[in-house]
mmCIF file of C-alpha atoms in Angstrom:
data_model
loop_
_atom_site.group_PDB
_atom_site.id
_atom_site.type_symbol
_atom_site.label_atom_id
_atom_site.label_comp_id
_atom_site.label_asym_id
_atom_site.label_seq_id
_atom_site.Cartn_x
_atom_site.Cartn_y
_atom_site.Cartn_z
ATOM 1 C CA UNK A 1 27.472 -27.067 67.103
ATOM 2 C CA UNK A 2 29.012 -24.966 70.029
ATOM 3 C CA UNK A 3 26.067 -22.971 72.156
ATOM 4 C CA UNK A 4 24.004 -22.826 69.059
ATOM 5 C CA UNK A 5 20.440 -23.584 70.965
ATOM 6 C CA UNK A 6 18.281 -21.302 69.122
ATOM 7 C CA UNK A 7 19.999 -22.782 66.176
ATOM 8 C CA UNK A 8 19.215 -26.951 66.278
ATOM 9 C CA UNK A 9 15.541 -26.569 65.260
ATOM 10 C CA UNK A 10 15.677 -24.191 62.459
ATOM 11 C CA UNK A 11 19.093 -26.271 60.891
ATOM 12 C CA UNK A 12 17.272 -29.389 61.175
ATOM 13 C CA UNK A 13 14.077 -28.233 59.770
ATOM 14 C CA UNK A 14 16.256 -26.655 56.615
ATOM 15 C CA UNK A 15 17.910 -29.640 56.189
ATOM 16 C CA UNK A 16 14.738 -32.184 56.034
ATOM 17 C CA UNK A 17 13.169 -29.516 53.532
ATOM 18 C CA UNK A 18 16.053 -29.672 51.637
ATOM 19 C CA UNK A 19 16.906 -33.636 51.623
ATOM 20 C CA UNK A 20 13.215 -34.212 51.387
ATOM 21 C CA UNK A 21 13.152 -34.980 47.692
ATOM 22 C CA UNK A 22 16.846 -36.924 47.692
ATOM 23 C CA UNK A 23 16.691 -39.739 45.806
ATOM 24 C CA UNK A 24 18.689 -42.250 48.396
ATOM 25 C CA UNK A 25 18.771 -42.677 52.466
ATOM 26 C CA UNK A 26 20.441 -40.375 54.419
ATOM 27 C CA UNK A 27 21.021 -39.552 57.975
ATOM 28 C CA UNK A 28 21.492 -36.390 59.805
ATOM 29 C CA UNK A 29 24.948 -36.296 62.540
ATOM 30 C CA UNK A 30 24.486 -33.255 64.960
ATOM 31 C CA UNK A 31 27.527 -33.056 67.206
ATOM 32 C CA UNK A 32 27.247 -30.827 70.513
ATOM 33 C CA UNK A 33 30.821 -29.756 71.258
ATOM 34 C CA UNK A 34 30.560 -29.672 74.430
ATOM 35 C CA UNK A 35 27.762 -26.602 74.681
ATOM 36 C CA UNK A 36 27.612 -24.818 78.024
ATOM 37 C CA UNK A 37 23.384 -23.941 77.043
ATOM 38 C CA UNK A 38 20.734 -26.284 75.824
ATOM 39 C CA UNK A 39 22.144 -27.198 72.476
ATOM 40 C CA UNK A 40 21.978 -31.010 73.676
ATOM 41 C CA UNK A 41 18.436 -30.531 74.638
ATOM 42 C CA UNK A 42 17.166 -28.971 71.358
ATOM 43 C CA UNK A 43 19.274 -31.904 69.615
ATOM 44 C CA UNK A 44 17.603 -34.768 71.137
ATOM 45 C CA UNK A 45 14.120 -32.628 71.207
ATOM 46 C CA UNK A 46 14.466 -32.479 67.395
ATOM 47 C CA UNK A 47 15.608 -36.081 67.494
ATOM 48 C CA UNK A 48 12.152 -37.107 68.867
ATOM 49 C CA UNK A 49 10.621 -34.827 66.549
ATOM 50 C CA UNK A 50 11.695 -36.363 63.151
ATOM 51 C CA UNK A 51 13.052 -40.050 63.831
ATOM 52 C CA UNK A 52 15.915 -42.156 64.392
ATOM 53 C CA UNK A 53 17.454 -40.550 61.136
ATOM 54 C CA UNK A 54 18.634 -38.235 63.092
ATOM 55 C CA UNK A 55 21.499 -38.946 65.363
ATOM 56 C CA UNK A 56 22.914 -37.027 68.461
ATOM 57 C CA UNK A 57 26.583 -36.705 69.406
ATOM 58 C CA UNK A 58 27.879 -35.415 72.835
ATOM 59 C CA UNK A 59 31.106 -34.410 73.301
ATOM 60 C CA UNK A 60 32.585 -34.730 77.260
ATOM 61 C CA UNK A 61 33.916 -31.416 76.284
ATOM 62 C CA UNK A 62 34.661 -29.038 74.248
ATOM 63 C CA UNK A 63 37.289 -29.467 71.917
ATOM 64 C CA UNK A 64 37.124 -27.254 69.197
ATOM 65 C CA UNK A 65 35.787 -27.296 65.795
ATOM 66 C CA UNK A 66 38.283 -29.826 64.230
ATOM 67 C CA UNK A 67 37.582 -32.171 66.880
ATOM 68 C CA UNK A 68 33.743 -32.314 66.510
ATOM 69 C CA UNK A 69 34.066 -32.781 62.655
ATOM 70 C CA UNK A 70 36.416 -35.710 63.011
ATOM 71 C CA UNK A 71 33.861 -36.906 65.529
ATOM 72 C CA UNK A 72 31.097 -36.522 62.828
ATOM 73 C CA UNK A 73 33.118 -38.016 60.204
ATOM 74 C CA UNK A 74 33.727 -41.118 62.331
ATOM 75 C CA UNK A 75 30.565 -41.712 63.152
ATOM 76 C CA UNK A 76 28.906 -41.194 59.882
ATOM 77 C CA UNK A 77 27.759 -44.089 57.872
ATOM 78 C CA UNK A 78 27.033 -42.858 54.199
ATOM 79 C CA UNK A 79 29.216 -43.556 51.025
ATOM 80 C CA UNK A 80 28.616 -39.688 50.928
ATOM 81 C CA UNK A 81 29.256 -37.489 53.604
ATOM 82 C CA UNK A 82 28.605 -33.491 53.512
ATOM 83 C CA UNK A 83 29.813 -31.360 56.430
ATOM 84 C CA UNK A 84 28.085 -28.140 57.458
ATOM 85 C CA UNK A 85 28.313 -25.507 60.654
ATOM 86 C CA UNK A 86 25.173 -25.146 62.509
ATOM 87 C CA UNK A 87 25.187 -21.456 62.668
ATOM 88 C CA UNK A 88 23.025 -21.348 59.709
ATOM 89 C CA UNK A 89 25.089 -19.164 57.614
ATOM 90 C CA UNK A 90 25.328 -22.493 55.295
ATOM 91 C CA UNK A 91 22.236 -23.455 53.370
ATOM 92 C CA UNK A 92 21.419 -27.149 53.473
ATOM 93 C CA UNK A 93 20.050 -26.544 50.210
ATOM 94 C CA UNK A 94 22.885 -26.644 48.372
ATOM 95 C CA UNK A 95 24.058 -29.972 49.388
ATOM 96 C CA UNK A 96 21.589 -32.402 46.826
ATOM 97 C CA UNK A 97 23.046 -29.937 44.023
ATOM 98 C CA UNK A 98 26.853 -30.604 45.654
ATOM 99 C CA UNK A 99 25.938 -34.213 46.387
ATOM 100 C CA UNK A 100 24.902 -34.357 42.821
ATOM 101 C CA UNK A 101 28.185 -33.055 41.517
ATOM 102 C CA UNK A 102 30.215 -35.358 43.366
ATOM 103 C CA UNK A 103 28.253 -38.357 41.667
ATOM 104 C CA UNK A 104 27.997 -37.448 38.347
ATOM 105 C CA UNK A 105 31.395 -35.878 37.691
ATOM 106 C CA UNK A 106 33.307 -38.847 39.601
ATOM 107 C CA UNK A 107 34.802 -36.223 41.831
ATOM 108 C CA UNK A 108 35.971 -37.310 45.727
ATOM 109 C CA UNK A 109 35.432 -33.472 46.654
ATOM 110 C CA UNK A 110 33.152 -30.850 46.137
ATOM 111 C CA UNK A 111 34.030 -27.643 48.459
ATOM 112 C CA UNK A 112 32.103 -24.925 48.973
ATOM 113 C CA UNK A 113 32.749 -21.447 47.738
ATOM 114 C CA UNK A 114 30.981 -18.381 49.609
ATOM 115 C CA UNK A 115 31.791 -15.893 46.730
ATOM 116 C CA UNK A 116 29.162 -13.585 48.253
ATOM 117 C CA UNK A 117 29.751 -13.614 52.037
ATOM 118 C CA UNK A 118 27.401 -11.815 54.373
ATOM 119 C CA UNK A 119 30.527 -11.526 57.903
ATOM 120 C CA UNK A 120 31.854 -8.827 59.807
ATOM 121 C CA UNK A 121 34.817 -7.395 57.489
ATOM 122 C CA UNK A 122 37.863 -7.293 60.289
ATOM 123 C CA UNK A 123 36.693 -10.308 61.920
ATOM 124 C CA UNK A 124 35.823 -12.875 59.370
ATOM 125 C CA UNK A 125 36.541 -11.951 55.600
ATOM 126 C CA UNK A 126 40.202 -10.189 56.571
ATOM 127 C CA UNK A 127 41.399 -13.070 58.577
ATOM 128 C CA UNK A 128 39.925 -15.468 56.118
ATOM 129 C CA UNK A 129 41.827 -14.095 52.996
ATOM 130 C CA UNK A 130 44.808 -14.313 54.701
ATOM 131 C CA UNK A 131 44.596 -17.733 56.067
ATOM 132 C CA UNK A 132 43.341 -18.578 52.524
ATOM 133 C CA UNK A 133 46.168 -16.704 50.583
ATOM 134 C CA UNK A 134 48.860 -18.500 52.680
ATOM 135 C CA UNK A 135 47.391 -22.446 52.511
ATOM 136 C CA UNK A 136 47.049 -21.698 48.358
ATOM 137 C CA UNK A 137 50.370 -20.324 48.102
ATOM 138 C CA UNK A 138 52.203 -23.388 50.506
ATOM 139 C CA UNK A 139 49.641 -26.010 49.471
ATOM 140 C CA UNK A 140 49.695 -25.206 45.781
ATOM 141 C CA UNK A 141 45.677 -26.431 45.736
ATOM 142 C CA UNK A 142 43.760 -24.031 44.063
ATOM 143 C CA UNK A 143 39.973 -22.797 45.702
ATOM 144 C CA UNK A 144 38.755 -19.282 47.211
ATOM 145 C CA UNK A 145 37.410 -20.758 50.374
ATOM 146 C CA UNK A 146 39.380 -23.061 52.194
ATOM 147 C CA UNK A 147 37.343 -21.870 55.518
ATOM 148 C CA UNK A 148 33.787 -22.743 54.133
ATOM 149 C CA UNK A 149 32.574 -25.641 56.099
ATOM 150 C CA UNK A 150 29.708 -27.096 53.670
ATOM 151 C CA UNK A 151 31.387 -29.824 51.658
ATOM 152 C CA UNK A 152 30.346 -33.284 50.171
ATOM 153 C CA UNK A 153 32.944 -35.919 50.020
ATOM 154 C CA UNK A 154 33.645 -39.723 49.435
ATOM 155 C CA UNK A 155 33.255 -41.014 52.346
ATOM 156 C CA UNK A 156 35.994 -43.838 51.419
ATOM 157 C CA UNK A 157 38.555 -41.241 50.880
ATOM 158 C CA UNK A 158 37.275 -38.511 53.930
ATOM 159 C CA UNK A 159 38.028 -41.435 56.518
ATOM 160 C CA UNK A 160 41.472 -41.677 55.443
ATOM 161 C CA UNK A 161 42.417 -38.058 56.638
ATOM 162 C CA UNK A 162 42.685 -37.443 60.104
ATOM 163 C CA UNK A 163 42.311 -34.154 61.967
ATOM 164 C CA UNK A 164 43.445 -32.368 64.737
ATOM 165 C CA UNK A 165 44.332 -28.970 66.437
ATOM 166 C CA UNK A 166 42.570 -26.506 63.578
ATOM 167 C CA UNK A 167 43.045 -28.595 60.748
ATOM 168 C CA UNK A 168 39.528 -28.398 59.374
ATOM 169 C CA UNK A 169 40.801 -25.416 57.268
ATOM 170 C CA UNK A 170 43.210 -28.042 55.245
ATOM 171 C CA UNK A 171 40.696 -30.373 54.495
ATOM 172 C CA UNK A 172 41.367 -30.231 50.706
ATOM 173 C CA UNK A 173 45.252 -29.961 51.361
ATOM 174 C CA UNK A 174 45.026 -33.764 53.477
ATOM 175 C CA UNK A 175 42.769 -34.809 50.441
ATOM 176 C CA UNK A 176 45.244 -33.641 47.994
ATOM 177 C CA UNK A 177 47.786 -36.660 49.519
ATOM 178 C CA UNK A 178 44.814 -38.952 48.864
ATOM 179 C CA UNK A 179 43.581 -38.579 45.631
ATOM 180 C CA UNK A 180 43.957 -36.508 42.667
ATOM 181 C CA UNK A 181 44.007 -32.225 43.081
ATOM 182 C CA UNK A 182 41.732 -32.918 39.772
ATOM 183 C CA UNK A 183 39.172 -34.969 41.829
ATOM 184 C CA UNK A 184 38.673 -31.862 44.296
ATOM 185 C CA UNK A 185 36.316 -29.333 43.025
ATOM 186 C CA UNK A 186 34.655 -26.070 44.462
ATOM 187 C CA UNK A 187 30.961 -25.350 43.621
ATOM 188 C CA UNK A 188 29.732 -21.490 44.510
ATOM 189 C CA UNK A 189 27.621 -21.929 47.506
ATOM 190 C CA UNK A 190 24.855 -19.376 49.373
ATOM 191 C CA UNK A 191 25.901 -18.099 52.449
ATOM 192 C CA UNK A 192 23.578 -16.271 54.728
ATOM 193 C CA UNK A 193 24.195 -13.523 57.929
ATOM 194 C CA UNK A 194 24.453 -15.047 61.226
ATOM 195 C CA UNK A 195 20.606 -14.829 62.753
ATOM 196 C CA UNK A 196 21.536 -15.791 66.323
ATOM 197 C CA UNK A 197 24.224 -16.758 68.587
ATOM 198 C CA UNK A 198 27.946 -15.263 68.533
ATOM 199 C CA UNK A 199 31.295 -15.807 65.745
ATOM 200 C CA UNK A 200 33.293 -18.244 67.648
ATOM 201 C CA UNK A 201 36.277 -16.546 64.687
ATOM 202 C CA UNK A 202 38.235 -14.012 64.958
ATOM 203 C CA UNK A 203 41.488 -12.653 63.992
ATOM 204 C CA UNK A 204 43.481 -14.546 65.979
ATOM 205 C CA UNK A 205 43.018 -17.948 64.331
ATOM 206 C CA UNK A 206 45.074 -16.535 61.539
ATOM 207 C CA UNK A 207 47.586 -17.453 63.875
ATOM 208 C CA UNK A 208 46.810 -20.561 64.614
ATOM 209 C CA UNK A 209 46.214 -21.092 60.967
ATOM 210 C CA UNK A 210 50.030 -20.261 60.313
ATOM 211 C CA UNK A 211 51.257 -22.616 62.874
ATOM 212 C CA UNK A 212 48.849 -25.464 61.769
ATOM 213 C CA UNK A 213 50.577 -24.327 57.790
ATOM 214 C CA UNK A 214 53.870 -25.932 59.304
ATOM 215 C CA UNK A 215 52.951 -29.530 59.878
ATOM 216 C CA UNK A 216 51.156 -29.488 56.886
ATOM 217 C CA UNK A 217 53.574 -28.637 54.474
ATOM 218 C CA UNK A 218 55.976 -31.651 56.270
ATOM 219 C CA UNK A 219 53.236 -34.312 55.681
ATOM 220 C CA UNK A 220 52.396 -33.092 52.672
ATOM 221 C CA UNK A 221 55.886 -32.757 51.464
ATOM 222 C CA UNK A 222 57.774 -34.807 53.643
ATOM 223 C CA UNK A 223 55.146 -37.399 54.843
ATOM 224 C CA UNK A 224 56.734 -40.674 53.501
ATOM 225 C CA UNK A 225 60.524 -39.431 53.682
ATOM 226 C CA UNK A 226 60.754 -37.344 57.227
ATOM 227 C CA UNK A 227 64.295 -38.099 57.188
ATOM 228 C CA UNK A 228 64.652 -35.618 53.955
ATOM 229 C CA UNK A 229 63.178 -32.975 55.595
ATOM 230 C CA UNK A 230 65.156 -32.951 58.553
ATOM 231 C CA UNK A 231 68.318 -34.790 57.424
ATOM 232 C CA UNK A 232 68.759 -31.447 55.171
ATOM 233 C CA UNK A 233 68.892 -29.424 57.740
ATOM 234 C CA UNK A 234 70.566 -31.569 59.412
ATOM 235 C CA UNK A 235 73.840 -31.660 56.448
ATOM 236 C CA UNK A 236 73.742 -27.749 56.284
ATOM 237 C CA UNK A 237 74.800 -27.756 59.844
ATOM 238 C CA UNK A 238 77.040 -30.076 59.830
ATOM 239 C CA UNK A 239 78.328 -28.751 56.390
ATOM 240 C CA UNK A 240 79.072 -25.221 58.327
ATOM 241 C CA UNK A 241 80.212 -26.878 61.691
ATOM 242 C CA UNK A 242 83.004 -28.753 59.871
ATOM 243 C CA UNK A 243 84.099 -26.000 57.563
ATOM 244 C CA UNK A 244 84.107 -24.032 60.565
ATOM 245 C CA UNK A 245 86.446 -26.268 62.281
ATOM 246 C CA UNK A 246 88.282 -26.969 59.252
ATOM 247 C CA UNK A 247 89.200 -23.554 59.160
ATOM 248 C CA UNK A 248 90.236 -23.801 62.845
ATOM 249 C CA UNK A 249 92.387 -26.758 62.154
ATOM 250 C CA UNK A 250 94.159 -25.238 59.224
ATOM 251 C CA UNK A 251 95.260 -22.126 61.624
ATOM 252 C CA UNK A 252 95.839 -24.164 64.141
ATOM 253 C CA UNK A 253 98.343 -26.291 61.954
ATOM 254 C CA UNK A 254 99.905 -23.749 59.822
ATOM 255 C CA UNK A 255 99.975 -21.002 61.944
ATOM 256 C CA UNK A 256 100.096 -22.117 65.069
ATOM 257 C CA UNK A 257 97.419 -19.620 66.454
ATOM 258 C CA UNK A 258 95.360 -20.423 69.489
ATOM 259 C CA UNK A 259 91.684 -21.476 69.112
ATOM 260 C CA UNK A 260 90.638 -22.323 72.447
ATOM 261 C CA UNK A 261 89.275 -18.950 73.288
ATOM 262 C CA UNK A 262 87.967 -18.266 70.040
ATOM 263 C CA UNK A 263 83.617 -17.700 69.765
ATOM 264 C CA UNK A 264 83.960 -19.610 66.399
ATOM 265 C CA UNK A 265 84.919 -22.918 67.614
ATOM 266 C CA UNK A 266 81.870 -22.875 69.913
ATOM 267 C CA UNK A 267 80.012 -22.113 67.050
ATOM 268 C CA UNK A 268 81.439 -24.579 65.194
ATOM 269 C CA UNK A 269 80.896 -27.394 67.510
ATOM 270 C CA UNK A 270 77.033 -26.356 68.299
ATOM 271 C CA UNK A 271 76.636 -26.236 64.761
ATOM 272 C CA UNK A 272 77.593 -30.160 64.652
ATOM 273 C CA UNK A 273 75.435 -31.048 67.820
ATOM 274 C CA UNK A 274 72.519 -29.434 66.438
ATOM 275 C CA UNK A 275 73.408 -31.435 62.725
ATOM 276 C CA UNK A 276 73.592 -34.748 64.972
ATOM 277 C CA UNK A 277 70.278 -34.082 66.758
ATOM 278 C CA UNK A 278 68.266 -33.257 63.851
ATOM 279 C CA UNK A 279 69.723 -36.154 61.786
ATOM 280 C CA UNK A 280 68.274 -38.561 64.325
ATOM 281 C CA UNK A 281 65.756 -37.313 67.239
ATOM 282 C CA UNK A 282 63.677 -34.934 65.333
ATOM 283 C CA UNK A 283 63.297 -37.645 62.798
ATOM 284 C CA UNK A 284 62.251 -40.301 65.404
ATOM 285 C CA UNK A 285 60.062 -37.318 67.284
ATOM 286 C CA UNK A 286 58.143 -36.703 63.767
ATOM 287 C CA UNK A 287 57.693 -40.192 63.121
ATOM 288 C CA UNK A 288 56.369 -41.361 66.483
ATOM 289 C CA UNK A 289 53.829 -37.965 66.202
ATOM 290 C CA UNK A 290 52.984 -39.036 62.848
ATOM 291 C CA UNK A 291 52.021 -42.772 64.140
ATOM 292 C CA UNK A 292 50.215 -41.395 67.156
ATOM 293 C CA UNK A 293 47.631 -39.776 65.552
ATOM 294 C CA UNK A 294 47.606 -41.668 62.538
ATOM 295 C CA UNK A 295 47.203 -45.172 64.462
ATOM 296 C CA UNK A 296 43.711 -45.033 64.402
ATOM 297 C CA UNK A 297 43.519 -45.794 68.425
ATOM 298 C CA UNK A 298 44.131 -42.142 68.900
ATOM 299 C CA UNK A 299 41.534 -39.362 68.381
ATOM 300 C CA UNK A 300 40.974 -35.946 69.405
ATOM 301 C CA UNK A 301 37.983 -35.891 71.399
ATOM 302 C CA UNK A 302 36.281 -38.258 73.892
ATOM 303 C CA UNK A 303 32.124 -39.336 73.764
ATOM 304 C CA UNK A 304 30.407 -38.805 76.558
ATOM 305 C CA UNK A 305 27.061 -40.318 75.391
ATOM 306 C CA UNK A 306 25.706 -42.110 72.391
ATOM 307 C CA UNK A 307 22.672 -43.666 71.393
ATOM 308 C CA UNK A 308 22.956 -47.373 71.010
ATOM 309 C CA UNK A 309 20.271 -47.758 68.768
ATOM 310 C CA UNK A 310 22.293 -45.569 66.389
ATOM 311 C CA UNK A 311 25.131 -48.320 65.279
ATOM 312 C CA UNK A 312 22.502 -50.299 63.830
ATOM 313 C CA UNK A 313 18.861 -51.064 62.524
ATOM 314 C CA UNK A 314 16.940 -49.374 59.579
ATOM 315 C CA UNK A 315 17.107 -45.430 60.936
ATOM 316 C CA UNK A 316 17.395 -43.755 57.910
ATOM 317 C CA UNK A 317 15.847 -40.912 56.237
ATOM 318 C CA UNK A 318 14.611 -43.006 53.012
ATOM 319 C CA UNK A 319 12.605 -41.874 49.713
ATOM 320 C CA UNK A 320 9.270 -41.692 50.037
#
């Protein structure tokens, strides 16, 4: 949640009326990315309200929406996890059904499909079926709704995948280089109009979207082999720079022309600098990126507060 205060009490309430029946424990994680209102307030106030179940996250700052998920996702403790915005517009009753799925169909993904979406047309759908035509086209998973934020997972396989800068949108694209593309399903979800607060979306995050599409076509192409990736480019510019100078050398030889003055021998020789320096620092570059935020010791956001009562005892929600 991000300045959502007039949204904590109703979310919480719809989610304990719709986990109420749930056959096994659960546990609710509301993360306050860094809110300038009183979302904190209303958090802990609704954390008094229905019991240790339901843990509070603080966030020194704010640092966006990928951020606070991975921050969620850390902290969670279920085999199970299910990921939701707090602006309401996702019903918490549609996670037992989704929760359900995942069991009973041996699936480590169930995302959710708004096929009926109740947002502004220019702001939210247009941007959205663009960012989702371009991640189906380069990630070659198939859903609708790559942007929908209510999804059940594995838990296992979730806290293998880690996110940063807007990555939240390529959720199933990371999972896709974790399990099977026929363990990831999409399940047609309700989504309601936002009631209160503003769209933190707009068209501009199709831009960000594009430039997040980058790195994850390398990792998902190139993840265990960098050195492919780069080391082609790499021999198509050293291919041209040599034939280029080839073809210098030969004129130079045979007809005894001059070639110091020439534009194409500077082109030529850039041509095998720039082969050299993707053959060996971009490769070391993307590997020591990859290993910083993969190492585990590195995450995207920073706690300011959490409950120490939360990393253990018997707080959760439990039948009956």
């Amino acid at each position: 949640m991000y300045n959502e205060e007039d949204n904590v009490a109703p979310l919480v309430a719809r989610i304990h009326e719709a986990l109420g029946d749930l056959s096994m424990p659960w546990e609710v994680v509301l993360v306050d990315d860094g809110s300038a209102d009183a979302t904190p307030d209303r958090m802990l106030a609704a954390r008094e309200q229905y019991g240790r179940h339901v843990r509070v996250l603080t966030l020194q700052r704010n640092f966006g929406q990928t951020a606070a998920m991975q921050a969620g996702i850390d902290h969670a403790r279920g085999s199970v996890i299910a990921t939701l915005d707090g602006d309401l517009q996702n019903d918490p009753a549609d996670i037992p059904v989704m929760v359900r799925r995942l069991l009973d169909e041996d699936l480590d993904m169930v995302a959710g499909w708004r096929k009926d979406r109740h947002d502004d047309l220019w702001k939210r759908k247009v941007p959205s079926r663009i960012a989702n035509k371009l991640i189906r086209w380069t990630t070659k998973v198939n859903l609708h709704d790559y942007g929908c934020s209510l999804k059940v997972f594995r838990a296992q396989v979730l806290k293998g995948v880690r996110l940063y800068g807007e990555m939240h949108r390529f959720i199933p694209a990371w999972f896709a280089t974790q399990t099977s593309p026929r363990r990831i399903r999409e399940h047609v979800v309700t989504h309601h109009p936002r009631a209160h607060g503003d769209s933190k979306y707009g068209i501009s995050r199709t831009f960000r979207v594009i430039l997040d599409l980058l790195s994850v076509y390398f990792f998902m192409r190139y993840k265990a082999r960098p050195g492919h990736f780069f080391g082609s480019i790499g021999l198509f510019f050293g291919a041209l720079g040599s034939a280029i100078l080839g073809y210098l050398l030969l004129i130079k030889v045979l007809l005894q022309a001059d070639i110091g003055t020439r534009p194409l021998l500077f082109v030529g020789v850039m041509c095998v600098l720039v082969s050299v320096q993707l053959l060996t620092t971009g490769v070391l570059s993307e590997l020591m990126a990859r290993t910083y935020f993969e190492s585990g010791r590195i995450r995207s956001y920073v706690v300011r507060e959490r409950n120490r009562e939360d990393a253990a005892g018997d707080d959760w929600c439990r039948p009956g």
